[in-house]
Short mmCIF file of C-alpha atoms in Angstrom, two decimals:
data_model
loop_
_atom_site.label_atom_id
_atom_site.label_comp_id
_atom_site.label_asym_id
_atom_site.label_seq_id
_atom_site.Cartn_x
_atom_site.Cartn_y
_atom_site.Cartn_z
CA GLN A 266 0.03 0.03 -0.01
CA TRP A 267 0.96 3.57 -0.54
CA TYR A 268 1.85 4.27 3.05
CA GLN A 269 4.32 1.38 3.23
CA ARG A 270 6.55 3.06 0.65
CA ARG A 271 6.52 6.60 2.30
CA VAL A 272 8.26 8.16 5.19
CA ARG A 273 6.39 9.64 8.08
CA GLY A 274 7.14 13.30 6.93
CA GLU A 275 5.30 12.56 3.69
CA LEU A 276 2.47 10.93 5.56
CA LYS A 277 2.02 14.06 7.78
CA GLY A 278 1.57 16.05 4.55
CA LYS A 279 -1.18 13.61 3.43
CA LEU A 280 -2.84 13.59 6.90
CA GLU A 281 -2.78 17.47 7.06
CA MET A 282 -4.99 17.51 3.89
CA ILE A 283 -7.30 14.91 5.49
CA THR A 284 -7.62 16.11 9.12
CA GLY A 285 -6.66 19.78 8.99
CA ALA A 286 -4.19 19.42 11.67
CA SER A 287 -0.77 21.12 11.08
CA MET A 288 2.24 19.25 9.93
CA ASP A 289 4.52 21.04 12.28
CA SER A 290 2.59 20.21 15.38
CA MET A 291 0.55 17.14 14.76
CA LYS A 292 1.01 14.05 16.87
CA ILE A 293 0.48 10.51 15.43
CA GLU A 294 -0.36 7.58 17.77
CA LEU A 295 -0.91 4.00 16.65
CA PHE A 296 -3.63 1.69 17.67
CA ASN A 297 -4.18 -1.99 17.02
CA ASP A 298 -7.44 -3.62 16.07
CA GLN A 299 -8.26 -4.01 19.70
CA ASN A 300 -8.20 -0.23 19.99
CA LYS A 301 -5.12 -0.39 22.32
CA SER A 302 -2.33 2.11 21.95
CA ILE A 303 0.92 0.42 20.52
CA GLY A 304 3.18 3.52 20.26
CA LYS A 305 3.64 6.84 18.64
CA LEU A 306 5.38 7.86 15.36
CA THR A 307 8.08 10.31 16.35
CA ASP A 308 10.77 9.81 13.69
CA ASP A 309 10.25 11.77 10.58
CA ASP A 310 12.81 9.77 8.76
CA ALA A 311 11.25 6.48 9.66
CA VAL A 312 10.24 4.20 6.81
CA LEU A 313 6.60 3.41 7.50
CA LYS A 314 6.80 -0.21 6.33
CA ASN A 315 9.13 -0.91 9.18
CA VAL A 316 6.86 0.55 11.86
CA LEU A 317 3.30 -0.04 10.63
CA ALA A 318 1.57 -3.34 10.77
CA ASN A 319 -1.79 -4.58 9.33
CA ASP A 320 -4.94 -3.43 10.98
CA VAL A 321 -3.29 -0.38 12.59
CA ARG A 322 -5.27 2.76 13.11
CA LEU A 323 -3.63 6.23 13.12
CA HIS A 324 -4.88 8.69 15.69
CA VAL A 325 -3.94 12.31 14.72
CA THR A 326 -4.04 15.17 17.34
CA ASP A 327 -2.83 18.79 16.98
CA PRO A 328 -2.02 20.46 20.44
CA SER A 329 -1.95 23.80 18.72
CA ALA A 330 -5.43 23.63 17.31
CA ALA A 331 -8.23 25.79 18.83
CA ASN A 332 -10.49 24.16 21.41
CA PHE A 333 -13.95 24.93 20.17
CA GLU A 334 -15.63 22.90 23.05
CA ASP A 335 -14.19 24.97 25.85
CA THR A 336 -15.44 28.47 25.34
CA SER A 337 -14.57 29.68 28.85
CA ALA A 338 -11.61 31.56 27.54
CA VAL A 339 -13.44 33.20 24.68
CA GLU A 340 -14.16 36.80 25.06
CA LYS A 341 -17.83 37.45 24.89
CA TYR A 342 -19.60 40.65 24.06
CA GLU A 343 -22.73 41.56 26.26
CA MET A 344 -24.79 44.37 24.94
CA PRO A 345 -25.58 47.01 27.85
CA THR A 346 -29.25 46.81 28.68
CA GLU A 347 -29.61 50.61 28.00
CA GLU A 348 -28.32 50.06 24.52
CA TYR A 349 -30.55 47.14 23.89
CA GLU A 350 -33.67 48.97 25.08
CA LYS A 351 -32.88 51.58 22.32
CA ARG A 352 -32.65 49.09 19.47
CA GLU A 353 -35.59 49.02 17.01
CA ASP A 354 -34.65 45.72 15.40
CA SER A 355 -34.50 43.64 18.51
CA VAL A 356 -36.88 40.76 19.45
CA GLN A 357 -37.94 42.92 22.48
CA ALA A 358 -38.83 45.92 20.31
CA PHE A 359 -40.89 43.56 18.05
CA LYS A 360 -42.74 42.31 21.06
CA LYS A 361 -43.45 45.91 22.11
CA ARG A 362 -44.71 46.95 18.83
CA ASN A 363 -47.17 43.97 18.73
CA LYS A 364 -47.93 44.07 22.39
CA MET A 365 -46.84 40.51 22.85
CA GLY A 366 -45.88 38.44 26.02
CA ARG A 367 -45.04 40.65 29.08
CA PHE A 368 -45.84 43.81 26.92
CA ASN A 369 -49.40 42.74 26.49
CA PRO A 370 -51.58 45.14 28.76
CA GLU A 371 -53.58 42.05 30.03
CA VAL A 372 -50.25 40.25 30.93
CA GLN A 373 -48.82 43.33 32.58
CA ALA A 374 -51.86 43.87 34.73
CA LYS A 375 -51.71 40.15 35.75
CA LEU A 376 -47.98 40.25 36.56
CA ALA A 377 -48.70 43.45 38.61
CA ALA A 378 -51.39 41.78 40.53
CA GLN A 379 -48.92 38.76 41.25
CA ALA A 380 -46.18 41.02 42.30
CA GLU A 381 -48.48 42.87 44.81
CA GLU A 382 -49.79 39.46 46.10
CA ASN A 383 -46.28 38.06 46.56
CA LYS A 384 -45.32 41.25 48.49
CA GLU A 385 -48.39 41.06 50.69
CA LYS A 386 -47.88 37.28 51.47
CA ALA A 387 -44.06 37.80 52.00
CA SER A 388 -44.88 40.41 54.59
CA LYS A 389 -46.78 37.82 56.78
CA MET A 390 -43.94 35.16 56.49
CA LYS A 391 -40.88 34.86 58.75
CA ILE A 392 -37.80 32.68 58.96
CA GLY A 393 -38.57 29.48 60.79
CA ASP A 394 -42.29 29.22 59.72
CA ARG A 395 -43.47 25.88 58.52
CA CYS A 396 -45.09 26.06 54.94
CA GLU A 397 -46.21 24.17 51.96
CA ALA A 398 -44.97 24.99 48.53
CA ARG A 399 -47.86 24.45 45.93
CA THR A 400 -46.03 24.87 42.64
CA PRO A 401 -48.46 24.30 39.61
CA LYS A 402 -48.31 20.86 38.12
CA ALA A 403 -45.84 19.56 40.97
CA PRO A 404 -46.48 17.56 44.03
CA ILE A 405 -47.18 19.63 47.33
CA ARG A 406 -43.77 19.99 49.25
CA ARG A 407 -43.46 20.81 52.91
CA GLY A 408 -40.62 22.63 54.52
CA GLU A 409 -39.34 25.45 56.65
CA VAL A 410 -38.98 29.06 55.51
CA MET A 411 -35.32 29.98 55.51
CA PHE A 412 -35.27 33.20 53.56
CA VAL A 413 -37.81 36.07 52.86
CA GLY A 414 -37.16 39.05 50.56
CA GLU A 415 -35.90 40.20 47.26
CA VAL A 416 -33.35 38.34 45.11
CA GLU A 417 -30.88 39.18 42.37
CA PHE A 418 -31.98 36.77 39.72
CA LYS A 419 -35.63 38.01 39.50
CA ASP A 420 -37.84 40.94 40.44
CA GLY A 421 -40.09 40.98 43.41
CA TYR A 422 -40.25 39.09 46.67
CA TRP A 423 -39.43 35.51 47.04
CA VAL A 424 -39.22 32.79 49.70
CA GLY A 425 -36.41 30.36 50.38
CA ILE A 426 -37.41 26.97 51.63
CA LYS A 427 -35.62 24.17 53.08
CA PHE A 428 -37.72 21.10 52.27
CA ASP A 429 -38.34 18.09 54.56
CA GLU A 430 -37.14 15.87 51.66
CA PRO A 431 -34.58 16.08 48.86
CA VAL A 432 -37.18 17.42 46.42
CA GLY A 433 -35.54 20.87 45.87
CA LYS A 434 -33.07 22.26 43.41
CA HIS A 435 -30.14 23.29 45.31
CA ASP A 436 -28.48 24.01 48.75
CA GLY A 437 -29.65 27.49 49.05
CA VAL A 438 -27.26 29.01 46.31
CA VAL A 439 -28.78 30.38 43.14
CA GLN A 440 -26.54 31.73 40.35
CA GLY A 441 -23.56 31.92 42.72
CA LYS A 442 -25.22 33.78 45.51
CA ARG A 443 -26.13 32.06 48.70
CA TYR A 444 -29.69 33.01 50.21
CA PHE A 445 -29.67 30.36 52.96
CA THR A 446 -28.09 27.04 53.85
CA CYS A 447 -29.23 23.50 53.64
CA ASP A 448 -28.32 20.17 52.19
CA ASN A 449 -28.09 19.83 48.43
CA LYS A 450 -31.48 19.16 46.76
CA TYR A 451 -33.24 20.18 49.80
CA GLY A 452 -33.46 23.92 48.95
CA GLY A 453 -35.93 25.90 46.72
CA ILE A 454 -36.94 29.61 46.12
CA CYS A 455 -40.62 30.12 45.33
CA GLN A 456 -43.00 32.91 44.85
CA PRO A 457 -44.79 33.64 48.22
CA ARG A 458 -48.32 33.50 46.47
CA ILE A 459 -47.88 29.65 45.86
CA ASP A 460 -46.76 29.05 49.60
CA GLU A 461 -49.07 28.37 52.47
CA VAL A 462 -47.83 29.05 55.95
CA ARG A 463 -49.20 26.93 58.68
CA ASP A 464 -48.00 24.59 61.56
CA PHE A 465 -47.55 21.84 59.13
CA PRO A 466 -45.90 18.61 60.66
CA PRO A 467 -42.64 17.48 59.07
CA GLU A 468 -42.93 14.91 56.20
CA LEU A 469 -42.38 11.43 57.46
CA ASP A 470 -40.06 8.93 55.72
CA PHE A 471 -41.68 5.54 55.50
CA SER A 472 -39.22 4.14 53.02
CA ASP A 473 -37.62 1.72 55.47
CA ASP A 474 -41.20 0.32 56.22
CA GLU A 475 -41.57 -0.98 52.59
CA ILE A 476 -39.97 -3.70 50.76
#
């Protein structure tokens, strides 16, 4: 075959066209038919027929290539809110013109009423209260009030709850900010309007009583 007659340097030229890896920095590793590494080609003057056996797979890597999976080091542009508000070609501007979503007067009135209800209910709650979280389309969850107030990730008033069972989403930290402390998966932050404060007894765990 062609690779049995060529040196590694020429092979790298061929592989550069196939893989896009640079000849100057590519690394070539050999794998057998059981997908186990059997060595690396490191000598540009080596005759391939002396180092390559049948059923060998070439694995090509390029350490100098850009890592498109890890975007943490990529500089990102975030448009300031004030500038975005002024744009007339944005999705938000389109929704405003057509009174869609939260720009619909009926939706705005509903959200305003919910915000007022949340504020009123929050004023009647205090840390240590027993409560039930009645999130729509979800089972009722009981727990203890651990936080009452405004948060950074949403507008309005919210209630932090330490649930009796691991039915929450976190340990009291949301988007890097800690609002209260509890075990992981025992914490949740809910709107006060869906919470009911009362002297609810703790949830009992009967898992050991069943087989």
